Coordinates of C-alpha atoms and ligand atoms in Angstrom, one line a residue:
X1 CA 0.3 0.1 -0.1
X2 CA 1.4 3.6 -0.8
X3 CA 3.0 5.1 2.0
X4 CA 1.4 8.2 3.4
X5 CA 4.0 11.2 4.2
X6 CA 2.7 14.5 6.1
X7 CA 5.2 17.4 4.6
X8 CA 5.2 20.9 6.7
X9 CA 5.8 24.0 4.6
X10 CA 5.0 21.7 1.5
X11 CA 3.2 24.8 -0.3
X12 CA 7.0 26.6 -0.2
X13 CA 10.1 26.5 -2.3
X14 CA 11.9 23.2 -1.7
X15 CA 8.5 22.0 0.0
X16 CA 6.5 22.2 -3.6
X17 CA 9.3 20.5 -5.6
X18 CA 9.6 17.9 -2.9
X19 CA 6.2 17.3 -2.9
X20 CA 5.7 16.7 -6.6
X21 CA 8.7 13.8 -6.5
X22 CA 7.1 12.1 -3.7
X23 CA 3.8 11.9 -6.1
X24 CA 5.3 11.1 -8.8
X25 CA 7.0 8.3 -6.7
X26 CA 3.7 6.7 -5.7
X27 CA 3.7 8.4 -2.1
X28 CA 0.3 9.6 -0.7
X29 CA 1.1 13.2 0.5
X30 CA -0.6 15.4 3.0
X31 CA 0.3 19.2 2.8
X32 CA 0.1 21.2 6.1
X33 CA 1.1 25.1 5.4
X34 CA 0.1 28.4 6.8
X35 CA 1.1 30.2 3.4
X36 CA 3.0 32.8 5.5
X37 CA 5.4 32.7 2.8
X38 CA 4.0 30.8 -0.1
X39 CA 0.9 30.4 -2.2
X40 CA -2.0 27.7 -2.8
X41 CA -1.3 28.1 -6.2
X42 CA 2.0 26.4 -6.0
X43 CA -0.2 23.2 -4.5
X44 CA -2.3 23.4 -7.4
X45 CA 0.2 23.4 -10.0
X46 CA 2.1 20.6 -8.1
X47 CA -1.2 18.6 -8.6
X48 CA -1.1 19.5 -12.0
X49 CA 2.3 18.3 -13.0
X50 CA 1.7 15.3 -11.1
X51 CA -1.1 13.8 -13.4
X52 CA -3.1 11.1 -12.4
X53 CA -0.8 11.0 -9.0
X54 CA -2.3 14.4 -8.1
X55 CA -5.1 13.0 -6.3
X56 CA -3.1 11.5 -3.8
X57 CA -2.4 15.4 -2.8
X58 CA -4.2 17.0 0.1
X59 CA -3.6 20.3 1.6
X60 CA -4.7 21.7 4.7
X61 CA -4.1 25.5 5.5
X62 CA -2.7 25.1 9.4
X63 CA -0.4 26.8 11.5
X64 CA 1.9 24.1 12.7
X65 CA 1.7 25.9 16.5
X66 CA -2.7 24.9 16.3
X67 CA -2.2 21.9 18.3
X68 CA -5.6 21.1 18.0
X69 CA -5.7 21.3 14.3
X70 CA -2.4 19.1 14.2
X71 CA -4.4 16.4 16.5
X72 CA -7.6 16.4 14.5
X73 CA -5.0 15.9 11.2
X74 CA -3.0 13.1 13.0
X75 CA -6.3 11.5 14.3
X76 CA -7.6 11.3 10.8
X77 CA -4.6 10.1 9.0
X78 CA -1.7 7.5 9.8
X79 CA 1.1 8.9 8.7
X80 CA 4.3 6.8 7.9
X81 CA 6.7 9.6 8.2
X82 CA 7.0 13.4 8.1
X83 CA 8.9 15.4 6.5
X84 CA 9.2 18.8 8.2
X85 CA 10.1 21.9 6.1
X86 CA 7.7 24.9 7.9
X87 CA 10.0 27.5 9.0
X88 CA 10.9 31.1 8.8
X89 CA 13.8 31.4 7.0
X90 CA 14.8 35.2 6.5
X91 CA 18.4 35.8 8.6
X92 CA 17.8 39.4 8.5
X93 CA 14.5 39.5 9.7
X94 CA 15.4 36.9 12.4
X95 CA 17.6 39.6 13.7
X96 CA 15.1 42.0 14.3
X97 CA 12.1 39.7 15.5
X98 CA 13.9 37.1 17.2
X99 CA 10.9 35.9 19.2
X100 CA 9.1 35.6 15.9
X101 CA 11.7 32.9 14.9
X102 CA 12.2 31.0 17.9
X103 CA 7.9 30.8 18.4
X104 CA 7.5 29.7 15.0
X105 CA 10.4 27.6 14.3
X106 CA 10.8 25.9 17.8
X107 CA 7.3 25.7 19.1
X108 CA 6.1 24.6 16.0
X109 CA 8.7 22.2 15.9
X110 CA 8.0 20.8 19.4
X111 CA 4.1 21.2 18.8
X112 CA 4.9 18.9 15.9
X113 CA 6.8 16.4 17.7
X114 CA 4.6 16.4 20.6
X115 CA 1.6 15.4 18.3
X116 CA 3.7 12.8 16.5
X117 CA 4.6 11.2 19.5
X118 CA 1.2 11.1 20.9
X119 CA 0.2 9.6 17.7
X120 CA 3.2 6.8 17.2
X121 CA 4.6 8.6 14.4
X122 CA 8.2 8.6 15.1
X123 CA 9.9 8.9 11.8
X124 CA 11.1 12.5 10.9
X125 CA 13.3 14.3 7.9
X126 CA 14.0 17.8 9.0
X127 CA 15.2 20.8 7.2
X128 CA 18.5 22.0 8.6
X129 CA 21.0 24.3 6.8
X130 CA 24.4 24.8 6.1
X131 CA 24.3 27.9 8.3
X132 CA 25.2 25.7 11.3
X133 CA 28.9 25.6 9.9
X134 CA 28.8 29.6 10.6
X135 CA 32.5 30.8 9.4
X136 CA 34.0 27.0 8.4
X137 CA 37.8 27.5 9.0
X138 CA 38.6 24.9 6.2
X139 CA 36.1 23.5 3.5
X140 CA 34.5 21.4 2.2
X141 CA 32.1 21.1 5.6
X142 CA 31.7 17.8 6.8
X143 CA 28.8 16.5 9.1
X144 CA 31.4 16.4 12.1
X145 CA 32.4 19.8 11.9
X146 CA 31.6 22.2 15.0
X147 CA 28.3 23.8 15.2
X148 CA 27.7 27.5 15.6
X149 CA 25.0 30.0 15.0
X150 CA 25.5 33.3 13.8
X151 CA 22.2 34.6 14.0
X152 CA 18.4 33.7 15.6
X153 CA 17.4 32.0 12.6
X154 CA 20.6 29.6 12.9
X155 CA 20.1 29.1 16.4
X156 CA 16.7 27.9 15.6
X157 CA 18.2 24.9 13.1
X158 CA 20.8 24.5 15.9
X159 CA 18.3 24.2 18.6
X160 CA 16.0 21.9 16.6
X161 CA 18.9 19.8 15.4
X162 CA 19.5 19.2 19.4
X163 CA 16.1 18.5 20.0
X164 CA 16.3 15.8 17.7
X165 CA 19.1 14.1 18.8
X166 CA 17.5 14.6 22.4
X167 CA 14.4 12.8 21.4
X168 CA 16.3 10.2 20.1
X169 CA 17.9 9.6 23.2
X170 CA 15.2 9.6 25.1
X171 CA 13.1 7.1 23.1
X172 CA 15.1 5.0 20.7
X173 CA 11.7 4.5 18.6
X174 CA 12.6 7.7 16.8
X175 CA 14.0 7.9 13.3
X176 CA 15.3 11.3 12.4
X177 CA 17.3 12.5 9.3
X178 CA 18.5 16.1 9.4
X179 CA 19.3 17.4 6.2
X180 CA 21.5 20.0 6.1
X181 CA 20.9 22.0 2.7
X182 CA 23.7 24.1 1.0
X183 CA 22.2 26.9 -1.4
X184 CA 19.2 25.8 -2.8
X185 CA 18.4 27.2 -6.2
X186 CA 16.6 26.5 -9.9
X187 CA 13.2 25.2 -10.3
X188 CA 11.2 22.3 -11.8
X189 CA 12.1 22.3 -15.5
X190 CA 8.7 22.8 -16.6
X191 CA 8.7 26.2 -15.3
X192 CA 5.6 25.7 -13.4
X193 CA 6.6 25.9 -9.9
X194 CA 9.6 27.7 -8.4
X195 CA 10.9 30.0 -5.6
X196 CA 8.4 33.2 -4.8
X197 CA 9.7 34.8 -1.8
X198 CA 7.6 37.4 -0.3
X199 CA 9.0 41.1 0.0
X200 CA 12.6 41.7 -1.1
X201 CA 14.4 39.1 -1.8
X202 CA 17.2 37.9 0.6
X203 CA 19.3 35.5 -1.1
X204 CA 21.3 36.0 -4.5
X205 CA 19.7 33.8 -7.3
X206 CA 15.7 35.3 -6.4
X207 CA 17.2 38.5 -6.4
X208 CA 19.3 38.3 -9.5
X209 CA 15.9 36.8 -11.2
X210 CA 14.1 39.8 -10.5
X211 CA 16.7 41.9 -11.9
X212 CA 16.4 39.9 -15.2
X213 CA 12.5 40.4 -15.2
X214 CA 13.1 44.0 -14.8
X215 CA 11.5 44.4 -11.1
X216 CA 14.7 45.6 -9.7
X217 CA 17.4 47.7 -11.3
X218 CA 20.9 46.2 -10.3
X219 CA 22.4 43.3 -8.0
X220 CA 24.2 44.5 -5.0
X221 CA 27.7 42.4 -4.7
X222 CA 28.2 42.3 -1.1
X223 CA 31.9 42.2 -1.1
X224 CA 34.6 41.6 -3.9
X225 CA 37.4 41.5 -1.4
X226 CA 37.3 38.1 -0.3
X227 CA 40.3 35.8 -0.1
X228 CA 38.5 34.0 -3.3
X229 CA 39.0 33.5 -7.2
X230 CA 37.4 36.9 -8.0
X231 CA 37.0 38.4 -4.7
X232 CA 33.3 37.7 -4.1
X233 CA 31.9 34.9 -1.9
X234 CA 31.7 31.4 -2.6
X235 CA 28.8 29.1 -2.1
X236 CA 27.7 25.4 -3.0
X237 CA 24.8 26.0 -5.2
X238 CA 22.3 23.0 -5.2
X239 CA 19.3 22.5 -7.6
X240 CA 16.0 22.1 -5.6
X241 CA 14.9 19.1 -7.8
X242 CA 18.3 17.4 -6.8
X243 CA 17.4 18.4 -2.9
X244 CA 13.8 17.0 -3.4
X245 CA 15.6 13.6 -4.5
X246 CA 17.5 13.9 -1.7
X247 CA 14.1 13.7 0.4
X248 CA 13.1 10.6 -1.3
X249 CA 16.5 9.3 -0.1
X250 CA 16.2 10.1 3.2
X251 CA 12.8 8.3 3.5
X252 CA 14.1 5.1 1.9
X253 CA 16.7 5.4 4.7
X254 CA 14.2 6.0 7.6
X255 CA 13.1 2.4 6.4
X256 CA 16.6 0.8 7.5
X257 CA 16.7 -0.4 11.1
X258 CA 18.9 1.7 13.6
X259 CA 19.0 4.8 11.9
X260 CA 18.9 6.9 15.1
X261 CA 19.3 10.4 14.6
X262 CA 21.6 11.1 11.4
X263 CA 22.6 14.0 9.8
X264 CA 23.6 14.4 6.1
X265 CA 24.8 17.2 3.9
X266 CA 22.8 18.0 0.7
X267 CA 25.2 20.3 -1.9
X268 CA 27.4 19.5 -4.8
X269 CA 30.5 20.0 -3.2
X270 CA 31.3 22.6 -5.5
X271 CA 32.1 26.3 -4.8
X272 CA 30.9 28.9 -7.0
X273 CA 31.4 32.6 -6.6
X274 CA 28.5 35.5 -6.9
X275 CA 30.5 36.8 -10.2
X276 CA 30.4 33.2 -11.3
X277 CA 26.9 32.7 -10.8
X278 CA 25.9 36.2 -12.5
X279 CA 27.9 35.4 -15.5
X280 CA 25.7 31.7 -15.9
X281 CA 22.6 33.5 -15.2
X282 CA 23.4 36.2 -17.9
X283 CA 24.5 33.1 -20.5
X284 CA 21.5 31.2 -19.7
X285 CA 18.5 34.1 -20.0
X286 CA 20.7 36.4 -22.6
X287 CA 20.0 39.3 -19.8
X288 CA 22.4 41.9 -18.8
X289 CA 22.6 41.7 -14.8
X290 CA 23.7 45.4 -14.0
X291 CA 25.9 45.3 -10.8
X292 CA 26.7 47.8 -7.6
X293 CA 29.7 46.5 -5.7
X294 CA 29.2 46.9 -2.0
X295 CA 30.8 46.4 1.2
X296 CA 30.4 43.1 2.6
X297 CA 27.3 41.9 4.1
X298 CA 27.6 41.7 8.0
X299 CA 28.0 38.1 9.3
X300 CA 28.7 36.5 5.5
X301 CA 31.3 33.5 5.3
X302 CA 33.9 33.6 2.6
X303 CA 33.9 30.2 1.2
X304 CA 31.4 27.6 1.9
X305 CA 30.8 24.1 0.4
X306 CA 30.0 20.7 1.4
X307 CA 31.6 17.4 1.3
X308 CA 29.1 15.1 -0.3
X309 CA 30.9 11.9 0.9
X310 CA 28.3 10.9 3.6
X311 CA 25.1 11.3 1.5
X312 CA 26.7 9.3 -1.3
X313 CA 27.8 6.7 0.7
X314 CA 24.9 6.0 3.1
X315 CA 22.0 7.7 1.3
X316 CA 23.2 6.8 -2.5
X317 CA 22.4 10.4 -3.1
X318 CA 24.7 12.5 -5.5
X319 CA 23.6 16.1 -7.0
X320 CA 23.2 15.6 -10.9
X321 CA 22.7 19.3 -12.0
X322 CA 25.5 21.8 -12.7
X323 CA 25.3 25.8 -12.2
X324 CA 24.4 26.1 -16.0
X325 CA 21.6 23.6 -15.6
X326 CA 20.6 25.8 -12.7
X327 CA 20.5 28.7 -14.0
X328 CA 18.5 27.6 -17.0
X329 CA 15.8 26.1 -14.9
X330 CA 15.6 29.2 -12.8
X331 CA 15.6 31.5 -15.8
X332 CA 12.7 29.5 -17.3
X333 CA 10.5 29.8 -14.0
X334 CA 11.5 33.6 -13.8
X335 CA 10.6 34.1 -17.5
X336 CA 7.1 32.6 -17.3
X337 CA 6.3 33.9 -14.3
X338 CA 8.0 37.2 -13.7
X339 CA 5.9 38.0 -10.5
X340 CA 5.9 34.4 -9.4
X341 CA 2.6 32.9 -8.2
X342 CA 0.9 36.6 -7.8
X343 CA -0.3 39.0 -9.8
X344 CA 2.2 42.0 -10.5
X345 CA 2.7 43.9 -7.2
X346 CA 4.7 46.9 -7.0
X347 CA 4.7 47.5 -3.0
X348 CA 7.4 44.5 -2.6
Ligands
NAD401 P1 9.7 28.6 2.3 O1 9.7 29.9 2.9 O2 9.4 28.6 0.7 O3 8.8 27.1 3.1 C1 8.4 27.2 4.0 C2 7.1 27.2 4.2 O4 6.9 27.2 5.8 C3 6.3 28.2 3.6 O5 5.4 28.0 2.5 C4 5.6 28.7 4.9 O6 4.2 29.3 4.5 C5 5.8 27.6 5.9 N1 5.6 27.6 7.4 C6 6.3 28.8 7.9 N2 6.3 28.6 9.0 C7 4.8 27.8 9.4 C8 4.0 27.3 10.6 N3 4.4 27.7 11.4 N4 3.1 26.9 10.3 C9 3.0 26.1 9.0 N5 3.5 26.7 8.0 C10 4.7 27.4 8.5 O7 11.3 27.9 2.4 P2 12.3 26.9 1.7 O8 13.1 27.5 1.1 O9 11.4 26.1 1.0 O10 12.6 26.4 2.9 C11 12.2 25.2 3.6 C12 12.9 25.0 4.7 O11 14.7 24.4 4.6 C13 12.9 25.9 5.7 O12 13.0 24.8 7.2 C14 14.4 26.7 5.6 O13 14.6 27.4 6.9 C15 15.2 25.4 5.5 N6 16.3 25.8 4.5 C16 16.1 26.6 3.4 C17 17.3 27.0 2.5 C18 17.3 28.0 1.6 O14 18.0 28.6 1.5 N7 16.1 28.0 0.8 C19 18.6 26.9 3.1 C20 18.8 25.6 4.4 C21 17.6 25.1 4.8
WQD402 C1 25.1 33.8 -1.7 C2 26.4 34.7 -1.7 C3 26.3 36.8 -0.5 C4 22.5 38.3 -2.3 C5 21.7 32.4 3.3 C6 21.4 32.0 4.7 C7 21.6 30.5 5.0 C8 20.8 29.5 4.0 C9 21.0 30.0 2.6 C10 18.6 28.8 5.2 C11 26.9 35.4 -0.5 C12 26.0 37.3 -2.0 C13 23.7 37.7 -1.8 C14 22.7 39.3 -2.5 C15 25.0 39.3 -2.9 N1 19.5 29.6 4.0 N2 24.7 37.8 -1.9 N3 24.0 39.7 -3.0 O1 24.4 33.8 2.7 O2 25.0 31.7 1.5 O3 23.1 31.8 2.9 O4 20.9 31.2 2.3 O5 19.2 27.8 5.9 O6 21.2 30.0 6.0 O7 22.2 32.7 5.8 O8 22.9 32.9 1.0 O9 21.9 33.4 -1.4 O10 21.9 35.0 0.8 O11 24.0 34.7 -0.4 O12 26.3 39.8 -3.3 O13 21.9 40.4 -3.0 O14 25.6 35.8 -2.5 O15 27.2 37.8 0.2 O16 28.3 35.5 -0.7 P1 24.0 32.5 2.3 P2 22.8 34.0 -0.2

């Protein structure tokens, strides 16, 4: 019988791509999302892209902190596992509004874990982040690196990782996989779903995309005096569809005995600078991206990229898309949906 997976935050960027792959992989999928940073249109489009499998998708507009609503859902459906994406993710906003981030991300997760435990569902895949490596002294980052957090957002990831380790120590029936994503970019090749952040984008590629479609005049490059090949910051960009497949690999891993609480990096293992990324996007889109060189963004690391050995070895997962693929798919989404899922809105 088809397994049923609860996906929190499944209307969001990584969530929607993962839900599509789950459906195509034959899973029955239930999404909960409060639509705080997403649109229900993403769910409708995933359903369409999934064709006949689309009937195995249901959506509930629920905030994770609403325990009675979660209880009702778990009483009505027996979930085989949970993939937990739901959370706020803007680093700058987390510095301005730490309590919002602690409340939303941590209280939301605790509420989810409590309801899961009460209903005997003890398998979870959690969206952690390379942010827990802070400013690594050496690269590539392996899963054993010391963990630090540079801001309240990062601390929510770190604390939730610790909470997961603690629940497993207290009850060995739990099976937990913590996935540390590096820099997710790109979109499904159809160009029908993609990233649509509310407000001014914090991350590089959504900003570049908005410059390319004429919504913003120029990209501000945060620092060109780093000790890197061209002076700009280096990151490990990974295609969102590779990430989506990483979640299927993690679900398969949860089926093995004695998983306990395990952590895996999901990245490509390759570092790309801001200027290299812009050049690749210009090539893919045929659009010129005007640049304004500015000072370093406070808190930014110089070079961050993943060691992918553990995920390759134990999850049997390896990213297959390169930077040109990522930019091609990002542009395909952007050019077809210059205003994301929404109507044109000049206020953001
Ligand atoms: P996203 O904002 O597109 O998706 C998150 C979803 O969670 C949104 O649809 C939002 O409406 C929902 N949500 C937030 N709080 C909720 C709550 N209390 N109850 C119910 N729904 C809630 O973000 P994303 O890029 O898809 O990220 C998914 C996860 O991966 C997040 O936990 C994020 O921290 C993590 N992550 C993202 C990145 C990245 O750069 N995109 C990198 C590393 C880790
Ligand atoms: C990438 C590079 C910037 C924007 C953030 C979070 C991290 C994780 C991934 C969730 C850097 C430069 C960016 C711009 C620029 N998210 N840049 N101009 O900083 O690696 O990580 O997203 O977990 O927690 O901190 O990603 O896309 O913001 O930046 O020059 O307008 O692009 O300085 O070198 P980052 P990013």
